[in-house]
Amino acid sequence: MLQQFLQDFGYFALFLGTFFEGETILVLAGFLAFRGYMDINLVCLVAFFGSYAGDQLWYFMGRRHGRRILARKPRWQAMGDRALDHIRRHPDIWVLSFRFVYGLRTVMPVAIGLSGYPPRRYLLLNGLGAAIWAVALGAAAYHFGAILEGLLGNVKRYELWVLGGLLALGGLLWLRRRFRTLRAERKAAGQAQAPEAEQAISHEHEPGQRHDHR
């Protein structure tokens, strides 16, 4: 059943996963390719197209609505400001390598578009970066399966545990990111309320203001 499911939907799920985020699902697909459920060449190719298409979309959205997108979440706003600083100093290096920095997959293309980075140059370097990322991470996950087989013998007996571990790791990373986002939003809300409270107190104690004590 697992093999039939992956044959029917595996590559489409891989495309969607790499379009939006990518790291966990590509590692999982690489391991499944080692087990023979998927083809490693197709895994890398689909991951490339998914990552490339997603980051091109975020880049063009950044060119048109960059500030509005980053302002949606306090964490994105802070990360976007840092990303813009990195891009101004080493633009080409960051276009090539941002996929390898966890947590910047969505924010960095938006910041690159917002910075005014040339579209044709981004089209080329983004494609090169996506190809390197897909091949490197997919091959690493594929060879991870080979190493695991050497350590455990017949890995088929343990593959469900490995798949479960990979999925659990992806879930923990998502929960960690979600927790950090909620904490940043609460902190930003508290910082926004503090000046309002101080302003209200200062108005109450302005000199010369009359108070009615009747």
PDB file of C-alpha atoms in Angstrom:
ATOM      1  CA  MET A   1       0.000   0.000   0.000  1.00  0.00           C
ATOM      2  CA  LEU A   2       2.809   2.405   0.834  1.00  0.00           C
ATOM      3  CA  GLN A   3       4.529   1.744  -2.474  1.00  0.00           C
ATOM      4  CA  GLN A   4       1.291   2.238  -4.436  1.00  0.00           C
ATOM      5  CA  PHE A   5       0.524   5.468  -2.557  1.00  0.00           C
ATOM      6  CA  LEU A   6       3.963   6.869  -3.289  1.00  0.00           C
ATOM      7  CA  GLN A   7       3.730   5.867  -6.945  1.00  0.00           C
ATOM      8  CA  ASP A   8       0.385   7.674  -7.225  1.00  0.00           C
ATOM      9  CA  PHE A   9       0.938  10.750  -5.055  1.00  0.00           C
ATOM     10  CA  GLY A  10       4.552  10.775  -3.848  1.00  0.00           C
ATOM     11  CA  TYR A  11       6.029  13.109  -6.446  1.00  0.00           C
ATOM     12  CA  PHE A  12       3.073  15.482  -6.339  1.00  0.00           C
ATOM     13  CA  ALA A  13       3.344  15.665  -2.530  1.00  0.00           C
ATOM     14  CA  LEU A  14       7.082  16.244  -2.898  1.00  0.00           C
ATOM     15  CA  PHE A  15       6.459  19.117  -5.320  1.00  0.00           C
ATOM     16  CA  LEU A  16       3.962  20.779  -2.971  1.00  0.00           C
ATOM     17  CA  GLY A  17       6.225  20.251   0.023  1.00  0.00           C
ATOM     18  CA  THR A  18       9.272  21.770  -1.634  1.00  0.00           C
ATOM     19  CA  PHE A  19       7.154  24.581  -3.093  1.00  0.00           C
ATOM     20  CA  PHE A  20       6.208  25.767   0.402  1.00  0.00           C
ATOM     21  CA  GLU A  21       9.074  24.603   2.641  1.00  0.00           C
ATOM     22  CA  GLY A  22      10.960  21.527   1.570  1.00  0.00           C
ATOM     23  CA  GLU A  23      13.660  20.289   3.927  1.00  0.00           C
ATOM     24  CA  THR A  24      11.782  17.559   5.796  1.00  0.00           C
ATOM     25  CA  ILE A  25       9.845  16.163   2.851  1.00  0.00           C
ATOM     26  CA  LEU A  26      12.956  16.052   0.649  1.00  0.00           C
ATOM     27  CA  VAL A  27      14.867  14.104   3.304  1.00  0.00           C
ATOM     28  CA  LEU A  28      11.942  11.713   3.605  1.00  0.00           C
ATOM     29  CA  ALA A  29      11.731  11.304  -0.182  1.00  0.00           C
ATOM     30  CA  GLY A  30      15.478  10.619  -0.371  1.00  0.00           C
ATOM     31  CA  PHE A  31      15.166   7.829   2.176  1.00  0.00           C
ATOM     32  CA  LEU A  32      12.154   6.379   0.339  1.00  0.00           C
ATOM     33  CA  ALA A  33      14.199   6.436  -2.864  1.00  0.00           C
ATOM     34  CA  PHE A  34      16.844   4.360  -1.108  1.00  0.00           C
ATOM     35  CA  ARG A  35      14.141   1.864  -0.113  1.00  0.00           C
ATOM     36  CA  GLY A  36      13.078   1.616  -3.750  1.00  0.00           C
ATOM     37  CA  TYR A  37       9.687   3.314  -3.400  1.00  0.00           C
ATOM     38  CA  MET A  38      10.778   6.381  -5.407  1.00  0.00           C
ATOM     39  CA  ASP A  39      13.435   7.193  -7.981  1.00  0.00           C
ATOM     40  CA  ILE A  40      16.251   9.374  -6.618  1.00  0.00           C
ATOM     41  CA  ASN A  41      16.738  11.168  -9.950  1.00  0.00           C
ATOM     42  CA  LEU A  42      13.049  12.096 -10.102  1.00  0.00           C
ATOM     43  CA  VAL A  43      13.127  13.059  -6.433  1.00  0.00           C
ATOM     44  CA  CYS A  44      15.914  15.574  -7.056  1.00  0.00           C
ATOM     45  CA  LEU A  45      14.255  16.859 -10.245  1.00  0.00           C
ATOM     46  CA  VAL A  46      10.833  17.363  -8.647  1.00  0.00           C
ATOM     47  CA  ALA A  47      12.414  18.975  -5.579  1.00  0.00           C
ATOM     48  CA  PHE A  48      14.292  21.363  -7.847  1.00  0.00           C
ATOM     49  CA  PHE A  49      11.153  22.469  -9.701  1.00  0.00           C
ATOM     50  CA  GLY A  50       9.125  22.787  -6.493  1.00  0.00           C
ATOM     51  CA  SER A  51      11.771  24.864  -4.724  1.00  0.00           C
ATOM     52  CA  TYR A  52      12.493  26.976  -7.806  1.00  0.00           C
ATOM     53  CA  ALA A  53       8.837  27.762  -8.491  1.00  0.00           C
ATOM     54  CA  GLY A  54       8.065  28.582  -4.857  1.00  0.00           C
ATOM     55  CA  ASP A  55      10.989  30.941  -4.437  1.00  0.00           C
ATOM     56  CA  GLN A  56      10.294  32.698  -7.726  1.00  0.00           C
ATOM     57  CA  LEU A  57       6.750  33.338  -6.544  1.00  0.00           C
ATOM     58  CA  TRP A  58       7.905  34.736  -3.181  1.00  0.00           C
ATOM     59  CA  TYR A  59      10.474  36.910  -4.951  1.00  0.00           C
ATOM     60  CA  PHE A  60       7.905  38.581  -7.226  1.00  0.00           C
ATOM     61  CA  MET A  61       5.491  38.970  -4.315  1.00  0.00           C
ATOM     62  CA  GLY A  62       8.341  40.653  -2.432  1.00  0.00           C
ATOM     63  CA  ARG A  63       8.887  43.108  -5.282  1.00  0.00           C
ATOM     64  CA  ARG A  64       5.232  44.177  -5.211  1.00  0.00           C
ATOM     65  CA  HIS A  65       4.065  43.666  -1.634  1.00  0.00           C
ATOM     66  CA  GLY A  66       7.244  43.017   0.359  1.00  0.00           C
ATOM     67  CA  ARG A  67       6.623  45.337   3.305  1.00  0.00           C
ATOM     68  CA  ARG A  68       3.009  44.283   3.631  1.00  0.00           C
ATOM     69  CA  ILE A  69       3.966  40.597   3.665  1.00  0.00           C
ATOM     70  CA  LEU A  70       6.694  41.029   6.272  1.00  0.00           C
ATOM     71  CA  ALA A  71       4.421  43.168   8.459  1.00  0.00           C
ATOM     72  CA  ARG A  72       1.951  40.313   8.850  1.00  0.00           C
ATOM     73  CA  LYS A  73       4.084  38.640  11.519  1.00  0.00           C
ATOM     74  CA  PRO A  74       6.488  40.324  13.960  1.00  0.00           C
ATOM     75  CA  ARG A  75       8.981  37.483  13.516  1.00  0.00           C
ATOM     76  CA  TRP A  76       8.936  37.906   9.726  1.00  0.00           C
ATOM     77  CA  GLN A  77       9.456  41.647  10.126  1.00  0.00           C
ATOM     78  CA  ALA A  78      12.543  41.166  12.317  1.00  0.00           C
ATOM     79  CA  MET A  79      13.938  38.411  10.093  1.00  0.00           C
ATOM     80  CA  GLY A  80      13.223  40.472   6.987  1.00  0.00           C
ATOM     81  CA  ASP A  81      15.207  43.423   8.336  1.00  0.00           C
ATOM     82  CA  ARG A  82      18.179  41.146   9.066  1.00  0.00           C
ATOM     83  CA  ALA A  83      17.822  39.511   5.647  1.00  0.00           C
ATOM     84  CA  LEU A  84      17.899  42.904   3.909  1.00  0.00           C
ATOM     85  CA  ASP A  85      21.097  43.751   5.754  1.00  0.00           C
ATOM     86  CA  HIS A  86      22.702  40.474   4.606  1.00  0.00           C
ATOM     87  CA  ILE A  87      21.534  40.976   1.016  1.00  0.00           C
ATOM     88  CA  ARG A  88      22.944  44.490   0.781  1.00  0.00           C
ATOM     89  CA  ARG A  89      26.389  43.244   1.810  1.00  0.00           C
ATOM     90  CA  HIS A  90      26.550  39.931  -0.124  1.00  0.00           C
ATOM     91  CA  PRO A  91      23.562  39.700  -2.504  1.00  0.00           C
ATOM     92  CA  ASP A  92      24.697  36.912  -4.836  1.00  0.00           C
ATOM     93  CA  ILE A  93      25.965  34.676  -2.037  1.00  0.00           C
ATOM     94  CA  TRP A  94      22.634  34.847  -0.213  1.00  0.00           C
ATOM     95  CA  VAL A  95      20.605  34.169  -3.352  1.00  0.00           C
ATOM     96  CA  LEU A  96      22.624  30.991  -3.837  1.00  0.00           C
ATOM     97  CA  SER A  97      22.695  29.802  -0.244  1.00  0.00           C
ATOM     98  CA  PHE A  98      19.579  30.921   1.673  1.00  0.00           C
ATOM     99  CA  ARG A  99      17.913  27.500   1.244  1.00  0.00           C
ATOM    100  CA  PHE A 100      20.601  25.966   3.423  1.00  0.00           C
ATOM    101  CA  VAL A 101      19.822  28.337   6.324  1.00  0.00           C
ATOM    102  CA  TYR A 102      16.909  26.962   8.325  1.00  0.00           C
ATOM    103  CA  GLY A 103      13.991  29.352   8.781  1.00  0.00           C
ATOM    104  CA  LEU A 104      14.834  31.723   5.908  1.00  0.00           C
ATOM    105  CA  ARG A 105      13.148  29.801   3.106  1.00  0.00           C
ATOM    106  CA  THR A 106      10.101  32.084   2.898  1.00  0.00           C
ATOM    107  CA  VAL A 107      11.410  35.368   4.277  1.00  0.00           C
ATOM    108  CA  MET A 108      14.621  35.603   2.253  1.00  0.00           C
ATOM    109  CA  PRO A 109      13.049  35.536  -1.264  1.00  0.00           C
ATOM    110  CA  VAL A 110      10.593  38.224  -0.142  1.00  0.00           C
ATOM    111  CA  ALA A 111      13.472  40.336   1.183  1.00  0.00           C
ATOM    112  CA  ILE A 112      15.472  39.770  -2.009  1.00  0.00           C
ATOM    113  CA  GLY A 113      12.533  41.021  -4.091  1.00  0.00           C
ATOM    114  CA  LEU A 114      12.051  43.967  -1.750  1.00  0.00           C
ATOM    115  CA  SER A 115      15.736  44.901  -2.034  1.00  0.00           C
ATOM    116  CA  GLY A 116      15.428  45.502  -5.779  1.00  0.00           C
ATOM    117  CA  TYR A 117      17.653  42.583  -6.793  1.00  0.00           C
ATOM    118  CA  PRO A 118      17.564  42.257 -10.638  1.00  0.00           C
ATOM    119  CA  PRO A 119      14.892  39.766 -11.820  1.00  0.00           C
ATOM    120  CA  ARG A 120      16.993  38.135 -14.550  1.00  0.00           C
ATOM    121  CA  ARG A 121      19.945  37.662 -12.237  1.00  0.00           C
ATOM    122  CA  TYR A 122      17.670  36.149  -9.598  1.00  0.00           C
ATOM    123  CA  LEU A 123      16.113  33.852 -12.207  1.00  0.00           C
ATOM    124  CA  LEU A 124      19.555  32.437 -13.015  1.00  0.00           C
ATOM    125  CA  LEU A 125      21.134  32.266  -9.557  1.00  0.00           C
ATOM    126  CA  ASN A 126      17.947  31.054  -7.904  1.00  0.00           C
ATOM    127  CA  GLY A 127      17.838  28.167 -10.382  1.00  0.00           C
ATOM    128  CA  LEU A 128      21.453  27.294  -9.671  1.00  0.00           C
ATOM    129  CA  GLY A 129      20.871  27.421  -5.918  1.00  0.00           C
ATOM    130  CA  ALA A 130      17.730  25.272  -6.202  1.00  0.00           C
ATOM    131  CA  ALA A 131      19.613  22.636  -8.235  1.00  0.00           C
ATOM    132  CA  ILE A 132      22.483  22.467  -5.733  1.00  0.00           C
ATOM    133  CA  TRP A 133      20.066  22.248  -2.805  1.00  0.00           C
ATOM    134  CA  ALA A 134      17.882  19.526  -4.338  1.00  0.00           C
ATOM    135  CA  VAL A 135      20.792  17.322  -5.398  1.00  0.00           C
ATOM    136  CA  ALA A 136      22.814  17.795  -2.211  1.00  0.00           C
ATOM    137  CA  LEU A 137      19.980  17.202   0.252  1.00  0.00           C
ATOM    138  CA  GLY A 138      18.341  14.439  -1.773  1.00  0.00           C
ATOM    139  CA  ALA A 139      21.627  12.573  -2.225  1.00  0.00           C
ATOM    140  CA  ALA A 140      22.507  13.022   1.451  1.00  0.00           C
ATOM    141  CA  ALA A 141      19.182  11.474   2.495  1.00  0.00           C
ATOM    142  CA  TYR A 142      19.657   8.656  -0.030  1.00  0.00           C
ATOM    143  CA  HIS A 143      23.110   7.803   1.313  1.00  0.00           C
ATOM    144  CA  PHE A 144      21.814   8.143   4.852  1.00  0.00           C
ATOM    145  CA  GLY A 145      19.687   5.101   4.066  1.00  0.00           C
ATOM    146  CA  ALA A 146      22.752   3.210   2.861  1.00  0.00           C
ATOM    147  CA  ILE A 147      24.644   4.090   6.040  1.00  0.00           C
ATOM    148  CA  LEU A 148      21.664   3.047   8.149  1.00  0.00           C
ATOM    149  CA  GLU A 149      21.469  -0.279   6.364  1.00  0.00           C
ATOM    150  CA  GLY A 150      25.130  -0.892   7.112  1.00  0.00           C
ATOM    151  CA  LEU A 151      24.500  -0.167  10.791  1.00  0.00           C
ATOM    152  CA  LEU A 152      21.253  -2.065  11.222  1.00  0.00           C
ATOM    153  CA  GLY A 153      21.556  -4.828   8.659  1.00  0.00           C
ATOM    154  CA  ASN A 154      18.215  -5.314   6.948  1.00  0.00           C
ATOM    155  CA  VAL A 155      16.784  -1.820   7.209  1.00  0.00           C
ATOM    156  CA  LYS A 156      13.368  -2.980   5.961  1.00  0.00           C
ATOM    157  CA  ARG A 157      12.562  -4.184   9.468  1.00  0.00           C
ATOM    158  CA  TYR A 158      13.204  -0.672  10.786  1.00  0.00           C
ATOM    159  CA  GLU A 159      11.970   1.504   7.926  1.00  0.00           C
ATOM    160  CA  LEU A 160       8.679   2.381   9.620  1.00  0.00           C
ATOM    161  CA  TRP A 161      10.621   3.522  12.666  1.00  0.00           C
ATOM    162  CA  VAL A 162      12.900   5.621  10.473  1.00  0.00           C
ATOM    163  CA  LEU A 163       9.955   7.134   8.595  1.00  0.00           C
ATOM    164  CA  GLY A 164       8.188   7.813  11.876  1.00  0.00           C
ATOM    165  CA  GLY A 165      11.323   9.437  13.265  1.00  0.00           C
ATOM    166  CA  LEU A 166      11.680  11.685  10.234  1.00  0.00           C
ATOM    167  CA  LEU A 167       8.036  12.706  10.411  1.00  0.00           C
ATOM    168  CA  ALA A 168       8.319  13.324  14.157  1.00  0.00           C
ATOM    169  CA  LEU A 169      11.412  15.458  13.571  1.00  0.00           C
ATOM    170  CA  GLY A 170       9.548  17.499  10.976  1.00  0.00           C
ATOM    171  CA  GLY A 171       6.632  17.940  13.389  1.00  0.00           C
ATOM    172  CA  LEU A 172       8.916  19.068  16.202  1.00  0.00           C
ATOM    173  CA  LEU A 173      10.610  21.611  13.934  1.00  0.00           C
ATOM    174  CA  TRP A 174       7.198  22.951  12.909  1.00  0.00           C
ATOM    175  CA  LEU A 175       6.060  23.200  16.536  1.00  0.00           C
ATOM    176  CA  ARG A 176       9.296  24.953  17.484  1.00  0.00           C
ATOM    177  CA  ARG A 177       8.827  27.483  14.690  1.00  0.00           C
ATOM    178  CA  ARG A 178       5.171  27.988  15.651  1.00  0.00           C
ATOM    179  CA  PHE A 179       6.065  28.524  19.315  1.00  0.00           C
ATOM    180  CA  ARG A 180       8.735  31.093  18.415  1.00  0.00           C
ATOM    181  CA  THR A 181       6.248  32.910  16.153  1.00  0.00           C
ATOM    182  CA  LEU A 182       3.592  33.100  18.888  1.00  0.00           C
ATOM    183  CA  ARG A 183       6.158  34.287  21.434  1.00  0.00           C
ATOM    184  CA  ALA A 184       7.376  37.001  19.049  1.00  0.00           C
ATOM    185  CA  GLU A 185       3.797  38.129  18.409  1.00  0.00           C
ATOM    186  CA  ARG A 186       3.064  38.371  22.153  1.00  0.00           C
ATOM    187  CA  LYS A 187       6.289  40.300  22.715  1.00  0.00           C
ATOM    188  CA  ALA A 188       5.480  42.724  19.888  1.00  0.00           C
ATOM    189  CA  ALA A 189       1.958  43.215  21.238  1.00  0.00           C
ATOM    190  CA  GLY A 190       3.353  43.982  24.698  1.00  0.00           C
ATOM    191  CA  GLN A 191       5.829  46.469  23.273  1.00  0.00           C
ATOM    192  CA  ALA A 192       3.063  48.182  21.311  1.00  0.00           C
ATOM    193  CA  GLN A 193       0.852  48.513  24.398  1.00  0.00           C
ATOM    194  CA  ALA A 194       3.592  49.904  26.648  1.00  0.00           C
ATOM    195  CA  PRO A 195       3.947  53.324  24.886  1.00  0.00           C
ATOM    196  CA  GLU A 196       0.165  53.717  24.849  1.00  0.00           C
ATOM    197  CA  ALA A 197      -0.010  53.101  28.596  1.00  0.00           C
ATOM    198  CA  GLU A 198       2.831  55.554  29.264  1.00  0.00           C
ATOM    199  CA  GLN A 199       1.164  58.173  27.080  1.00  0.00           C
ATOM    200  CA  ALA A 200      -2.121  57.742  28.917  1.00  0.00           C
ATOM    201  CA  ILE A 201      -0.392  58.152  32.302  1.00  0.00           C
ATOM    202  CA  SER A 202       1.472  61.262  31.126  1.00  0.00           C
ATOM    203  CA  HIS A 203      -1.789  62.859  29.983  1.00  0.00           C
ATOM    204  CA  GLU A 204      -3.330  62.236  33.390  1.00  0.00           C
ATOM    205  CA  HIS A 205      -0.445  64.022  35.152  1.00  0.00           C
ATOM    206  CA  GLU A 206       0.142  66.943  32.790  1.00  0.00           C
ATOM    207  CA  PRO A 207       0.884  70.182  34.712  1.00  0.00           C
ATOM    208  CA  GLY A 208      -1.925  72.696  34.804  1.00  0.00           C
ATOM    209  CA  GLN A 209      -4.561  70.078  34.134  1.00  0.00           C
ATOM    210  CA  ARG A 210      -7.609  70.562  36.299  1.00  0.00           C
ATOM    211  CA  HIS A 211      -9.045  67.637  38.184  1.00  0.00           C
ATOM    212  CA  ASP A 212     -12.540  67.521  39.470  1.00  0.00           C
ATOM    213  CA  HIS A 213     -12.626  66.003  43.009  1.00  0.00           C
ATOM    214  CA  ARG A 214     -16.278  66.546  43.677  1.00  0.00           C
TER     215      ARG A 214
END
